[in-house]
Coordinates of C-alpha atoms and ligand atoms in Angstrom, one line a residue:
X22 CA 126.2 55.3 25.2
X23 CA 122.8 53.7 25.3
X24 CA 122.6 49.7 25.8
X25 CA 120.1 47.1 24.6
X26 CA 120.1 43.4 24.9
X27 CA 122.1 41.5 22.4
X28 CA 119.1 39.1 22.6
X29 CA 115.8 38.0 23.7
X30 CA 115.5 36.4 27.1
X31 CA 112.5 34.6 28.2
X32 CA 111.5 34.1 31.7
X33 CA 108.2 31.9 33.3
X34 CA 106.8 31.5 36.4
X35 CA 103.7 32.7 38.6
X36 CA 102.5 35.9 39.7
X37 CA 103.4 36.4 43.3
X38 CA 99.8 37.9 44.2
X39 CA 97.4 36.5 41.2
X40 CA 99.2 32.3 41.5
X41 CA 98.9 32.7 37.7
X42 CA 101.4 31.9 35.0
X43 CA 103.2 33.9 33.4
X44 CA 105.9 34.4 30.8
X45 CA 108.0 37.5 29.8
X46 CA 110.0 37.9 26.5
X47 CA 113.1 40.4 26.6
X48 CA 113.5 41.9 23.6
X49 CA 116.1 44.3 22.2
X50 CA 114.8 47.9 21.6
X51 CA 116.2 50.9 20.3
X52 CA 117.6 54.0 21.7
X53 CA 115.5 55.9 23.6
X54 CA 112.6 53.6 24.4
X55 CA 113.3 53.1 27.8
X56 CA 111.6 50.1 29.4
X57 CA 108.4 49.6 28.1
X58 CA 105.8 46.7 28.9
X59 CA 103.4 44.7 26.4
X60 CA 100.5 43.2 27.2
X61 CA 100.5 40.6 24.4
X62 CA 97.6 38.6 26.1
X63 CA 95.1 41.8 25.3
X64 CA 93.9 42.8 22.0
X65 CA 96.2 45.9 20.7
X66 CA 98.8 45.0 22.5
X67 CA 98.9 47.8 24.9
X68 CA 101.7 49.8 25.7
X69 CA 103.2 50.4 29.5
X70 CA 105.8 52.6 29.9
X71 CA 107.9 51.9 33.1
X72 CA 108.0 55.4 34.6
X73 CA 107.0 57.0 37.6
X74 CA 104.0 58.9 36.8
X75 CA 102.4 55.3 36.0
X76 CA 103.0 53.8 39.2
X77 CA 100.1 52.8 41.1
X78 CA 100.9 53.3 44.5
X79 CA 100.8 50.6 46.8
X80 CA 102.5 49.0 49.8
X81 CA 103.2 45.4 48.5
X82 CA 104.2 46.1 44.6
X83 CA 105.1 48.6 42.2
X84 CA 102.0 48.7 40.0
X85 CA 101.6 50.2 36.1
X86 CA 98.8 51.5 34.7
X87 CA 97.3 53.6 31.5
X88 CA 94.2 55.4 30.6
X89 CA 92.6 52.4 29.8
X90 CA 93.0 50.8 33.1
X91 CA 95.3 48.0 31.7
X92 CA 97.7 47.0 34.7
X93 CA 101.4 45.1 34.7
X94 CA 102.0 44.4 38.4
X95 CA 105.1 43.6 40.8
X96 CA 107.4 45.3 38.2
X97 CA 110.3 46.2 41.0
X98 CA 113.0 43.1 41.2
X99 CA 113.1 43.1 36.7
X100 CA 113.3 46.8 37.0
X101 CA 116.3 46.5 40.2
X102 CA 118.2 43.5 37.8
X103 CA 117.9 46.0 34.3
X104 CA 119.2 49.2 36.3
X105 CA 121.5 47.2 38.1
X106 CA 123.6 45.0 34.8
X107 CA 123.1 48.7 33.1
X108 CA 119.9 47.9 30.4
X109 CA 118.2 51.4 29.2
X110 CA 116.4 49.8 26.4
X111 CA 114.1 47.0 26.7
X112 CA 110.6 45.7 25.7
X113 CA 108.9 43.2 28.0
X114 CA 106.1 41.4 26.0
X115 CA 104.6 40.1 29.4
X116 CA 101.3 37.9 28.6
X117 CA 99.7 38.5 32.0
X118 CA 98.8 41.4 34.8
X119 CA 102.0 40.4 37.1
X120 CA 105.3 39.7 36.3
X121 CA 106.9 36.2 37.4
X122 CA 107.6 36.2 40.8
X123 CA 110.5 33.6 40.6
X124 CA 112.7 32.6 43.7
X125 CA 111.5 36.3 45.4
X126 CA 114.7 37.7 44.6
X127 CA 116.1 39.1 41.2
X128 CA 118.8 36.5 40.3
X129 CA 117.3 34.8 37.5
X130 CA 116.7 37.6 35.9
X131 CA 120.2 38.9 36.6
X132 CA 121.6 35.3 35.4
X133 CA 119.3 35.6 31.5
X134 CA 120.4 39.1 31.0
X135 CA 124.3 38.7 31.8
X136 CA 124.4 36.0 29.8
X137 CA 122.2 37.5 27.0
X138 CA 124.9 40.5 27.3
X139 CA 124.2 43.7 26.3
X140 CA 125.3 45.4 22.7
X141 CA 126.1 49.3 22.9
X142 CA 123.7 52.0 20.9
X143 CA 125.0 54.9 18.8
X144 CA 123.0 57.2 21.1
X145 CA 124.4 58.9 24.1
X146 CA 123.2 58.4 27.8
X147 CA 121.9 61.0 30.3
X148 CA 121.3 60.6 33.7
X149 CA 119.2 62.4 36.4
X150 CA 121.9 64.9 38.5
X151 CA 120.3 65.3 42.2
X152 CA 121.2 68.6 42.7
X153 CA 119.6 69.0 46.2
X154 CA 117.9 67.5 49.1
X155 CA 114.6 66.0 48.6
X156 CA 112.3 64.2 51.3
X157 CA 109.4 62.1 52.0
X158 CA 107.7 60.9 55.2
X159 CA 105.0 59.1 57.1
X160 CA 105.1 58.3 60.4
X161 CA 108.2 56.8 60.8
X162 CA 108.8 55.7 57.4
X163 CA 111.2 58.4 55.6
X164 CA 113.3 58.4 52.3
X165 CA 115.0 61.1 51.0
X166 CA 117.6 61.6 47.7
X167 CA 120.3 64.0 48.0
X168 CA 123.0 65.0 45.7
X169 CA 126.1 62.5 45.4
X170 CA 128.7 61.2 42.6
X171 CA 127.3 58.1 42.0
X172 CA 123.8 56.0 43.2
X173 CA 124.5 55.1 46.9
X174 CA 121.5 53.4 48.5
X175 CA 121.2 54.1 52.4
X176 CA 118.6 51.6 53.9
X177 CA 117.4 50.9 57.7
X178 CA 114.8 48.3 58.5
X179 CA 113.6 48.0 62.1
X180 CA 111.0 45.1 62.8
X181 CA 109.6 43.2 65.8
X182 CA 110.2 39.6 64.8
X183 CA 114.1 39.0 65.8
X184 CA 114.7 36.6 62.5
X185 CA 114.6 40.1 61.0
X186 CA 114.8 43.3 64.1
X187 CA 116.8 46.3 63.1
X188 CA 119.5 45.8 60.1
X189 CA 121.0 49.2 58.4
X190 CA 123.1 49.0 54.9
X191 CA 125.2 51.0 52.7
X192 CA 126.1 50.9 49.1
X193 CA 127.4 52.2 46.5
X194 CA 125.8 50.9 43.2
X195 CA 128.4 51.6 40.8
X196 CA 130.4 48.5 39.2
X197 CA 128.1 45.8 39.1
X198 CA 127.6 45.8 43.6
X199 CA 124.1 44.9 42.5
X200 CA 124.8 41.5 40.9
X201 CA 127.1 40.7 43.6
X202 CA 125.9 42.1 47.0
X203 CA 122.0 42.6 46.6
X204 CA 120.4 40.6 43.3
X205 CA 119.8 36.9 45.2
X206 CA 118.3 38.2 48.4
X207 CA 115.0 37.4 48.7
X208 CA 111.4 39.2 49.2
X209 CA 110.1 38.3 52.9
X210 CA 107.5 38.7 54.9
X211 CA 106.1 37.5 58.5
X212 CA 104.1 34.5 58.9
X213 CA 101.0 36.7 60.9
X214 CA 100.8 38.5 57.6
X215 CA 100.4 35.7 55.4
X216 CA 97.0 35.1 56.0
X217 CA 95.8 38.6 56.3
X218 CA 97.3 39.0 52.1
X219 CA 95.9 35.8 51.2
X220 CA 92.3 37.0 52.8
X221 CA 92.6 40.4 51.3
X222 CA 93.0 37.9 47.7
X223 CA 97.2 39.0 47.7
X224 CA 100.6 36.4 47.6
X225 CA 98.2 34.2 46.2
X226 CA 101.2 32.7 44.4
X227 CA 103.5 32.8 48.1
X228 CA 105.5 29.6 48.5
X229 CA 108.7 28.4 50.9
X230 CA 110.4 29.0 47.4
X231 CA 109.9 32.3 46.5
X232 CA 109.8 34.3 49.7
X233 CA 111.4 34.3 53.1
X234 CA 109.0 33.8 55.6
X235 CA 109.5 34.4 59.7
X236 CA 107.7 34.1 62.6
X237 CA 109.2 35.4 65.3
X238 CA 113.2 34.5 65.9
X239 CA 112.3 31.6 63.5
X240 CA 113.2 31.6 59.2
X241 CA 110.6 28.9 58.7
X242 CA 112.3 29.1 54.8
X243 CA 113.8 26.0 54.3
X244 CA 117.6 26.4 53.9
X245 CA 117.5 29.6 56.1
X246 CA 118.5 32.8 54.8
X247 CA 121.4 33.3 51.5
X248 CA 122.6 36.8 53.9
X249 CA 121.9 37.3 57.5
X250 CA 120.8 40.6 56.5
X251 CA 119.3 39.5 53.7
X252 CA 116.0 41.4 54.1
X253 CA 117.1 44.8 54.1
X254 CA 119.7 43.9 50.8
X255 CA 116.3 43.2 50.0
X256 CA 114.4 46.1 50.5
X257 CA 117.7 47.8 48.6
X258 CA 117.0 45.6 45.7
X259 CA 113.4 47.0 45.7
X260 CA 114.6 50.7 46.1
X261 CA 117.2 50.4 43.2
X262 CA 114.1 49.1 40.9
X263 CA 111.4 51.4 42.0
X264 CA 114.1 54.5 41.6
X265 CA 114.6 53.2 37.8
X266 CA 111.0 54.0 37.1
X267 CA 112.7 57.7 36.9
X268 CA 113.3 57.1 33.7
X269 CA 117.3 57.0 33.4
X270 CA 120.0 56.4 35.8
X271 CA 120.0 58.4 38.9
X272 CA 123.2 59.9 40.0
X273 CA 122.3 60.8 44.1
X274 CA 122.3 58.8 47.3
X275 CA 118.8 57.2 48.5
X276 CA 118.2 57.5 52.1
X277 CA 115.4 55.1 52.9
X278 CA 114.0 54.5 56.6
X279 CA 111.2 52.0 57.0
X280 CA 110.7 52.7 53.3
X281 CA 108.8 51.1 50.6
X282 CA 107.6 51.1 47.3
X283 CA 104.7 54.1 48.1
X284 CA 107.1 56.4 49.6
X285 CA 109.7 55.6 46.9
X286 CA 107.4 56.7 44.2
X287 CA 106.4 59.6 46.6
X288 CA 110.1 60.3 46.3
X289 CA 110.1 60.6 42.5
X290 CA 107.0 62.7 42.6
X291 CA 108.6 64.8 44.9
X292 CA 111.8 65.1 43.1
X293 CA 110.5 65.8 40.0
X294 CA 108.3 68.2 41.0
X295 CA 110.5 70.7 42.0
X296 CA 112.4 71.4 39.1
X297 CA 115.2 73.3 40.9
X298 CA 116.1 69.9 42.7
X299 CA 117.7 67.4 39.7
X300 CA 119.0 67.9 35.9
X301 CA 120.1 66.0 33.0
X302 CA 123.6 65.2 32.5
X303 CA 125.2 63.5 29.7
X304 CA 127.1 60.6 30.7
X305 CA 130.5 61.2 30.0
X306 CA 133.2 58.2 30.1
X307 CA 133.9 59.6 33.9
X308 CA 130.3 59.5 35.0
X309 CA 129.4 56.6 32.8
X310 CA 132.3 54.5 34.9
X311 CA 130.3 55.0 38.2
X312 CA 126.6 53.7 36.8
X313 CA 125.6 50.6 38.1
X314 CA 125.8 48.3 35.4
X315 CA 129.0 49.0 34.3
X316 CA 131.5 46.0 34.6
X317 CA 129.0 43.2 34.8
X318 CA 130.3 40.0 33.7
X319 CA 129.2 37.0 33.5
X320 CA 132.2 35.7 36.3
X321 CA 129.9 37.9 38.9
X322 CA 127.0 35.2 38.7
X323 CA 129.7 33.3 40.7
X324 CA 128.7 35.3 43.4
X325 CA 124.6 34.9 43.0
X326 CA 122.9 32.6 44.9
Ligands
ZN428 ZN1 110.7 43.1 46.6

């Protein structure tokens, strides 16, 4: 079955690239909504849903947009923390262009929906059956879904400052490995790049406390890094919210090289262009066992940073 919040959950904090503040409201929502984005600060309150075909592409964030031109930015770690504790219904009254960046990472809003917990809706759940290989690439950036029982995410990161260099992970999603394995690690970026985002007007909102920054073999983070591969359980976290902007849960492995939030969306374009390559299924108890939220409790914030 469906799931909703039991309650609403509120969440403030600055936009990582505007510096502004901003809060978000989690509200309950009925079955079949999806998750769906309000701009309460605009007259009409427009609507946002959180799919695909409204990403903006870009290399930093996962961007919405609608006819009108009305934009919610950085969207991926809320999206990574509801796939991952198993929300399919939710409206996020958001009262600002960017969602709060918090610590970087998706733990606090992991910690208010586990302990909002989630009430069950008397309408059944599909997911999205990969059915066969699909692919993206650039350069040497590739990503790539293929059909498997349950979402396994497959990343490899390979970069020239040694605080970071070449880290590679596997997992499978199913049971609540989100909360506990990937949720608390942090975004990160390198010190050289810093001032190039803030000069291009971007991370205007980038502190020590909600980023991992390196230079080099150096974390000049205070208190170091939470995983010593934390930045690719990062760039998982990303990949696990970006993929829920298919619309449902995804039941496939995500290969992901040098990936990012473009060539995920790329991905989804890709995938669901070619209707031969994914279907809907109806999650039956057996499949519904292996999504990722399933099992989340509130004993696995023991585990988050
Ligand atoms: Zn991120």
């Amino acid at each position: 079955m469906q799931t909703t919040l039991k309650s609403r959950v509120t969440f403030d904090g600055i936009g990582l690239h505007s510096g502004a503040p901003v809060t978000i409201v989690l509200h309950p929502a009925a079955a079949n909504t999806g998750v769906v984005f309000r701009r309460v600060d605009l007259t009409g309150t427009p609507q946002l849903a959180a799919k695909w075909d409204s990403v903006i592409v870009s290399p930093l964030n996962t961007r919405l947009t609608n006819a009108d031109g009305v934009t919610v930015s950085t969207i991926e770690h809320l999206m990574a923390a509801l796939s991952g504790c198993g929300v399919h219904n939710v409206l996020v009254d958001i009262d600002g262009p960017e969602v709060p960046i918090l610590d970087g990472s998706a733990a606090t809003f992991v910690r208010g929906i586990v302990n909002a917990g989630l009430t069950r809706l008397s309408a059944p759940l599909r997911a999205i059956e990969i059915l066969k290989d699909v692919s993206v690439s650039e350069g040497e950036a590739f990503a790539q879904l293929s059909p498997a029982t349950s979402l396994q995410i497959d990343f490899a990161i390979d970069f020239a400052d040694a605080a970071i260099g070449k880290q590679r992970k596997t997992l499978n999603m199913a049971n609540g490995t989100f909360v506990r394995e990937l949720c608390d690690s942090r975004t990160f970026c390198r010190s050289a790049d810093v001032d190039a985002m803030r000069a291009n007007g971007l991370a205007l909102g980038g502190t020590m406390e909600n980023a991992v920054v390196v230079d080099g073999a150096t974390v000049l983070t205070p208190g170091g890094l939470r995983h010593a591969d934390e930045a690719v359980r990062h760039k998982m976290l990303d990949a696990l919210g970006d993929l829920y902007t298919a619309g449902a849960p995804i039941l496939g492995r995500y290969t992901g090289t040098r990936s990012g939030h473009a060539m995920t969306n790329r991905l989804l374009r890709a995938l669901f262009d070619d209707s031969s390559a994914w279907r809907w299924v109806n999650c039956d108890a057996k499949i519904a066992a292996r999504l990722p939220g399933v099992g989340v409790s509130v004993a696995d914030l023991n585990a988050v940073a």
